[in-house]
């Protein structure tokens, strides 16, 4: 559209040219944009869900010999699924931030019910 001679839409001309991989703004929405705000809101919401998941693990799990609270995936799934259907995604996010530990890349209901999730 930027090169279309029949378009007189000034908004297109005002947009910045695509950034490149070395640019610090690459892959990020423009500052102050609604897209940036939606991203911040989503990040905050997921952070709250991770905190809630950790609280549920703490309340339903058992303290092991090492002092860490652990729960099986099956038990956690049954408890947490009534709150949110995103339990596996939230668990992956919590592991990424170093809050929980479990074996394997992904957890599947039924197959991985005996996998132990440890709160760090």
Coordinates of N, CA, C and O in Angstrom, one line a residue:
X1 N 0.8 -1.2 0.0 CA 0.0 0.0 0.0 C 0.9 1.3 0.0 O 0.4 2.3 -0.5
X2 N 2.1 1.2 0.6 CA 2.9 2.3 0.7 C 3.3 2.8 -0.7 O 3.5 4.0 -0.9
X3 N 3.4 1.9 -1.7 CA 3.8 2.3 -3.0 C 2.6 2.4 -4.0 O 2.8 2.7 -5.2
X4 N 1.4 2.2 -3.5 CA 0.2 2.3 -4.4 C -0.1 3.8 -4.7 O -0.4 4.6 -3.9
X5 N 0.0 4.1 -6.0 CA -0.2 5.5 -6.4 C -1.7 5.9 -6.3 O -2.0 7.1 -6.3
X6 N -2.6 5.0 -6.1 CA -4.0 5.3 -6.1 C -4.5 5.5 -4.6 O -5.6 5.8 -4.4
X7 N -3.6 5.2 -3.7 CA -4.0 5.3 -2.3 C -3.5 6.7 -1.8 O -2.3 7.1 -1.9
X8 N -4.4 7.4 -1.1 CA -4.0 8.7 -0.6 C -4.2 8.7 1.0 O -4.4 9.7 1.6
X9 N -4.1 7.5 1.5 CA -4.2 7.3 3.0 C -2.9 7.7 3.6 O -1.8 7.1 3.5
X10 N -2.9 8.8 4.4 CA -1.6 9.3 5.0 C -1.2 8.5 6.1 O 0.0 8.6 6.5
X11 N -2.0 7.7 6.7 CA -1.6 6.8 7.8 C -0.5 5.8 7.3 O 0.4 5.5 8.1
X12 N -0.6 5.4 6.1 CA 0.3 4.4 5.6 C 1.7 5.0 5.5 O 2.7 4.4 5.7
X13 N 1.8 6.3 5.0 CA 3.0 6.9 4.9 C 3.7 7.2 6.2 O 4.9 7.3 6.3
X14 N 2.9 7.4 7.3 CA 3.4 7.7 8.6 C 4.0 6.5 9.3 O 4.7 6.7 10.3
X15 N 3.7 5.3 8.9 CA 4.2 4.1 9.6 C 5.7 3.9 9.3 O 6.2 4.2 8.2
X16 N 6.4 3.5 10.3 CA 7.8 3.3 10.2 C 8.1 2.1 9.3 O 7.3 1.2 9.1
X17 N 9.3 2.1 8.7 CA 9.7 1.0 7.8 C 10.0 -0.1 8.7 O 10.3 0.0 9.9
X18 N 9.8 -1.4 8.2 CA 10.1 -2.6 9.0 C 11.5 -2.5 9.7 O 12.4 -2.1 9.0
X19 N 11.5 -2.9 10.9 CA 12.8 -3.0 11.6 C 13.5 -4.3 11.3 O 12.9 -5.2 10.8
X20 N 14.7 -4.4 11.6 CA 15.5 -5.5 11.3 C 16.0 -6.2 12.6 O 16.0 -5.6 13.7
X21 N 16.5 -7.4 12.6 CA 16.8 -8.2 13.7 C 17.7 -7.5 14.7 O 17.6 -7.7 15.9
X22 N 18.6 -6.7 14.3 CA 19.6 -6.1 15.2 C 19.0 -4.9 16.0 O 19.5 -4.4 17.0
X23 N 17.8 -4.4 15.5 CA 17.2 -3.2 16.1 C 16.6 -3.6 17.4 O 15.9 -4.6 17.5
X24 N 16.8 -2.8 18.5 CA 16.2 -3.1 19.8 C 14.6 -3.1 19.8 O 14.0 -3.7 20.7
X25 N 14.0 -2.5 18.8 CA 12.5 -2.4 18.7 C 12.0 -3.6 17.9 O 10.8 -3.7 17.7
X26 N 12.9 -4.4 17.4 CA 12.4 -5.5 16.5 C 11.5 -6.5 17.3 O 11.8 -6.9 18.4
X27 N 10.3 -6.8 16.7 CA 9.4 -7.7 17.3 C 8.6 -7.1 18.5 O 8.0 -7.8 19.2
X28 N 8.7 -5.8 18.7 CA 7.9 -5.2 19.8 C 7.0 -4.1 19.2 O 7.3 -3.5 18.2
X29 N 5.8 -4.0 19.8 CA 4.9 -3.0 19.3 C 5.4 -1.6 19.6 O 6.2 -1.4 20.5
X30 N 4.9 -0.6 18.9 CA 5.3 0.8 19.1 C 5.0 1.2 20.6 O 3.9 0.8 21.1
X31 N 5.9 2.0 21.2 CA 5.6 2.4 22.5 C 4.3 3.3 22.6 O 4.1 4.1 21.7
X32 N 3.5 3.1 23.6 CA 2.3 3.8 23.8 C 1.2 3.4 23.0 O 0.1 3.9 23.1
X33 N 1.3 2.3 22.2 CA 0.2 1.8 21.3 C -0.7 0.9 22.1 O -0.4 0.4 23.2
X34 N -1.9 0.7 21.6 CA -2.9 -0.2 22.2 C -2.3 -1.6 22.3 O -2.6 -2.3 23.2
X35 N -1.6 -2.0 21.2 CA -1.0 -3.3 21.2 C -0.1 -3.5 22.4 O -0.1 -4.6 23.0
X36 N 0.8 -2.5 22.6 CA 1.7 -2.6 23.8 C 0.9 -2.7 25.1 O 1.3 -3.6 25.9
X37 N -0.2 -2.0 25.2 CA -1.0 -2.0 26.5 C -1.6 -3.4 26.6 O -1.7 -3.9 27.7
X38 N -2.2 -3.9 25.5 CA -2.8 -5.3 25.6 C -1.8 -6.3 26.0 O -2.1 -7.2 26.8
X39 N -0.5 -6.2 25.5 CA 0.5 -7.1 25.9 C 0.9 -7.0 27.3 O 1.1 -8.0 28.0
X40 N 1.0 -5.8 27.8 CA 1.2 -5.6 29.3 C 0.1 -6.2 30.1 O 0.4 -6.8 31.2
X41 N -1.1 -6.0 29.7 CA -2.3 -6.5 30.5 C -2.3 -8.0 30.5 O -2.5 -8.6 31.5
X42 N -2.0 -8.6 29.3 CA -1.9 -10.1 29.2 C -0.8 -10.6 30.1 O -1.0 -11.6 30.8
X43 N 0.3 -10.0 30.1 CA 1.5 -10.4 30.9 C 1.1 -10.4 32.4 O 1.4 -11.3 33.1
X44 N 0.4 -9.3 32.8 CA 0.0 -9.2 34.2 C -1.0 -10.3 34.6 O -0.9 -10.9 35.6
X45 N -1.9 -10.6 33.7 CA -3.0 -11.6 33.9 C -2.4 -13.0 34.1 O -2.7 -13.7 35.0
X46 N -1.4 -13.3 33.2 CA -0.8 -14.6 33.3 C 0.1 -14.7 34.6 O 0.1 -15.7 35.2
X47 N 0.7 -13.6 34.9 CA 1.5 -13.6 36.2 C 0.6 -13.9 37.4 O 1.0 -14.6 38.3
X48 N -0.6 -13.3 37.4 CA -1.6 -13.6 38.5 C -2.0 -15.1 38.5 O -2.1 -15.7 39.5
X49 N -2.2 -15.6 37.3 CA -2.6 -17.1 37.2 C -1.4 -18.0 37.7 O -1.7 -19.0 38.3
X50 N -0.2 -17.6 37.4 CA 1.0 -18.4 37.9 C 1.0 -18.3 39.4 O 1.2 -19.3 40.1
X51 N 0.8 -17.1 40.0 CA 0.8 -17.0 41.4 C -0.3 -17.9 42.0 O -0.1 -18.6 43.1
X52 N -1.5 -17.9 41.4 CA -2.6 -18.6 41.9 C -2.3 -20.1 41.8 O -2.6 -20.9 42.8
X53 N -1.7 -20.6 40.7 CA -1.3 -22.0 40.6 C -0.3 -22.4 41.7 O -0.5 -23.4 42.3
X54 N 0.7 -21.5 42.0 CA 1.6 -21.8 43.1 C 0.9 -21.9 44.4 O 1.3 -22.8 45.3
X55 N -0.1 -21.1 44.7 CA -0.8 -21.2 45.9 C -1.6 -22.5 46.0 O -1.7 -23.1 47.1
X56 N -2.2 -22.9 44.9 CA -2.9 -24.2 44.9 C -2.0 -25.4 45.1 O -2.3 -26.3 45.9
X57 N -0.8 -25.3 44.5 CA 0.2 -26.4 44.7 C 0.5 -26.4 46.2 O 0.6 -27.5 46.8
X58 N 0.8 -25.3 46.8 CA 1.1 -25.2 48.2 C 0.0 -25.7 49.1 O 0.3 -26.4 50.1
X59 N -1.2 -25.4 48.8 CA -2.4 -25.8 49.6 C -2.7 -27.3 49.4 O -3.2 -27.9 50.4
X60 N -2.6 -27.9 48.2 CA -3.0 -29.2 48.0 C -1.8 -30.2 48.1 O -2.1 -31.4 48.2
X61 N -0.6 -29.8 47.9 CA 0.6 -30.7 47.9 C 1.0 -31.0 49.3 O 0.4 -30.6 50.3
X62 N 2.0 -31.9 49.3 CA 2.6 -32.3 50.6 C 4.1 -31.9 50.7 O 4.8 -31.9 49.6
X63 N 4.5 -31.6 51.8 CA 5.9 -31.2 52.0 C 6.8 -32.5 52.1 O 6.5 -33.4 52.8
X64 N 7.8 -32.5 51.2 CA 8.7 -33.6 51.1 C 9.9 -33.5 52.1 O 10.0 -32.6 52.8
X65 N 10.7 -34.5 52.1 CA 11.9 -34.6 52.9 C 12.8 -33.4 52.7 O 13.5 -32.9 53.5
X66 N 12.8 -32.9 51.4 CA 13.7 -31.8 51.0 C 13.1 -30.5 51.4 O 13.8 -29.4 51.2
X67 N 11.9 -30.4 51.9 CA 11.3 -29.2 52.3 C 10.5 -28.5 51.3 O 9.8 -27.5 51.5
X68 N 10.5 -29.1 50.0 CA 9.7 -28.6 48.9 C 8.3 -29.2 48.9 O 8.1 -30.4 49.2
X69 N 7.3 -28.4 48.5 CA 6.0 -28.9 48.4 C 5.8 -29.6 47.0 O 6.2 -29.0 46.0
X70 N 5.2 -30.8 47.0 CA 5.0 -31.5 45.7 C 3.6 -32.0 45.6 O 2.9 -32.3 46.6
X71 N 3.2 -32.1 44.4 CA 1.8 -32.7 44.1 C 1.9 -33.4 42.8 O 2.7 -33.1 41.9
X72 N 1.1 -34.4 42.6 CA 1.0 -35.1 41.3 C 0.2 -34.2 40.3 O -0.6 -33.5 40.7
X73 N 0.6 -34.4 39.0 CA -0.1 -33.7 38.0 C -1.6 -34.0 38.0 O -2.5 -33.1 37.8
X74 N -2.0 -35.3 38.2 CA -3.4 -35.7 38.2 C -4.2 -35.0 39.3 O -5.3 -34.5 39.1
X75 N -3.6 -34.9 40.5 CA -4.3 -34.2 41.6 C -4.4 -32.7 41.3 O -5.4 -32.1 41.5
X76 N -3.3 -32.1 40.8 CA -3.3 -30.7 40.5 C -4.3 -30.4 39.4 O -5.1 -29.4 39.4
X77 N -4.4 -31.3 38.4 CA -5.3 -31.1 37.2 C -6.7 -31.1 37.7 O -7.5 -30.2 37.4
X78 N -7.1 -32.1 38.6 CA -8.4 -32.1 39.1 C -8.8 -30.9 39.9 O -9.9 -30.4 39.9
X79 N -7.9 -30.4 40.7 CA -8.1 -29.2 41.5 C -8.2 -28.0 40.7 O -9.1 -27.2 40.9
X80 N -7.2 -27.8 39.8 CA -7.1 -26.5 39.1 C -8.0 -26.4 37.9 O -8.4 -25.3 37.5
X81 N -8.4 -27.5 37.3 CA -9.3 -27.4 36.1 C -10.6 -26.7 36.4 O -11.2 -26.2 35.5
X82 N -11.1 -26.8 37.6 CA -12.3 -26.1 38.0 C -12.1 -24.6 38.0 O -13.1 -23.8 37.9
X83 N -10.9 -24.1 38.1 CA -10.6 -22.7 38.1 C -10.2 -22.2 36.7 O -10.7 -21.2 36.3
X84 N -9.4 -23.0 36.0 CA -9.0 -22.6 34.7 C -8.6 -23.8 33.9 O -8.1 -24.8 34.4
X85 N -9.0 -23.7 32.6 CA -8.7 -24.9 31.7 C -7.3 -24.8 31.1 O -6.9 -25.5 30.2
X86 N -6.5 -23.8 31.6 CA -5.1 -23.6 31.0 C -4.0 -24.1 31.9 O -3.0 -23.5 31.9
X87 N -4.3 -25.1 32.7 CA -3.4 -25.6 33.7 C -2.0 -25.9 33.1 O -1.0 -25.6 33.7
X88 N -2.0 -26.6 32.0 CA -0.7 -27.0 31.4 C 0.1 -25.8 31.0 O 1.3 -25.7 31.2
X89 N -0.5 -24.9 30.3 CA 0.2 -23.7 29.8 C 0.7 -22.8 31.0 O 1.8 -22.3 30.9
X90 N -0.1 -22.7 32.1 CA 0.4 -22.0 33.2 C 1.5 -22.7 33.9 O 2.5 -22.1 34.4
X91 N 1.5 -24.0 33.9 CA 2.6 -24.8 34.5 C 3.9 -24.6 33.7 O 4.9 -24.4 34.3
X92 N 3.8 -24.6 32.4 CA 4.9 -24.3 31.5 C 5.5 -22.9 31.8 O 6.7 -22.7 31.9
X93 N 4.6 -21.9 32.0 CA 5.1 -20.6 32.3 C 5.8 -20.5 33.6 O 6.8 -19.9 33.8
X94 N 5.2 -21.2 34.6 CA 5.8 -21.2 36.0 C 7.1 -21.9 35.9 O 8.1 -21.5 36.6
X95 N 7.3 -23.0 35.1 CA 8.6 -23.6 35.0 C 9.6 -22.7 34.3 O 10.8 -22.6 34.7
X96 N 9.2 -22.0 33.3 CA 10.0 -21.1 32.6 C 10.6 -20.0 33.6 O 11.8 -19.6 33.5
X97 N 9.8 -19.6 34.6 CA 10.2 -18.6 35.5 C 10.9 -19.2 36.8 O 11.2 -18.5 37.7
X98 N 11.1 -20.5 36.8 CA 11.8 -21.2 37.8 C 11.0 -21.4 39.1 O 11.6 -21.5 40.2
X99 N 9.7 -21.4 39.0 CA 8.9 -21.5 40.2 C 8.5 -23.0 40.5 O 8.2 -23.3 41.6
X100 N 8.4 -23.8 39.5 CA 8.1 -25.2 39.6 C 9.1 -26.1 38.8 O 9.7 -25.6 37.9
X101 N 9.1 -27.4 39.2 CA 9.9 -28.3 38.4 C 9.1 -29.6 38.2 O 8.4 -30.0 39.1
X102 N 9.2 -30.1 37.0 CA 8.6 -31.4 36.6 C 9.4 -32.0 35.5 O 10.0 -31.3 34.7
X103 N 9.3 -33.3 35.3 CA 10.0 -34.0 34.3 C 9.2 -33.9 33.0 O 8.0 -34.0 33.0
X104 N 9.9 -33.9 31.9 CA 9.2 -33.9 30.6 C 8.9 -32.5 30.0 O 9.0 -31.5 30.7
X105 N 8.7 -32.5 28.7 CA 8.4 -31.3 28.0 C 7.0 -30.8 28.2 O 6.7 -29.6 28.3
X106 N 6.0 -31.8 28.1 CA 4.6 -31.4 28.2 C 3.9 -32.5 29.1 O 4.4 -33.6 29.2
X107 N 2.8 -32.1 29.7 CA 2.1 -33.0 30.5 C 0.7 -33.2 29.9 O 0.1 -32.3 29.4
X108 N 0.3 -34.5 29.9 CA -0.9 -34.9 29.3 C -1.8 -35.5 30.3 O -1.4 -36.4 31.1
X109 N -3.1 -35.1 30.3 CA -4.1 -35.7 31.3 C -4.2 -37.2 31.0 O -4.3 -37.6 29.9
X110 N -4.2 -37.9 32.1 CA -4.3 -39.4 32.0 C -2.9 -40.0 31.9 O -2.5 -40.8 32.8
X111 N -2.2 -39.7 30.9 CA -0.9 -40.3 30.7 C 0.1 -39.9 31.7 O 1.0 -40.7 32.2
X112 N 0.1 -38.6 32.1 CA 1.1 -38.0 33.1 C 0.5 -37.7 34.4 O 1.1 -36.9 35.2
X113 N -0.5 -38.4 34.8 CA -1.2 -38.1 36.1 C -0.2 -38.4 37.3 O -0.4 -37.8 38.4
X114 N 0.7 -39.2 37.1 CA 1.6 -39.6 38.3 C 2.9 -38.7 38.3 O 3.8 -38.9 39.2
X115 N 3.1 -37.8 37.3 CA 4.3 -37.0 37.3 C 4.2 -36.0 38.5 O 3.2 -35.4 38.8
X116 N 5.3 -35.9 39.2 CA 5.4 -35.1 40.4 C 5.8 -33.6 40.0 O 6.8 -33.4 39.3
X117 N 5.0 -32.7 40.4 CA 5.3 -31.3 40.2 C 5.8 -30.7 41.6 O 5.1 -30.8 42.6
X118 N 7.0 -30.1 41.6 CA 7.6 -29.6 42.8 C 7.6 -28.1 42.8 O 8.1 -27.5 41.8
X119 N 7.1 -27.5 43.8 CA 7.2 -26.0 44.0 C 8.6 -25.7 44.5 O 9.0 -26.2 45.5
X120 N 9.2 -24.8 43.8 CA 10.6 -24.4 44.2 C 10.6 -23.2 45.0 O 9.7 -22.4 45.1

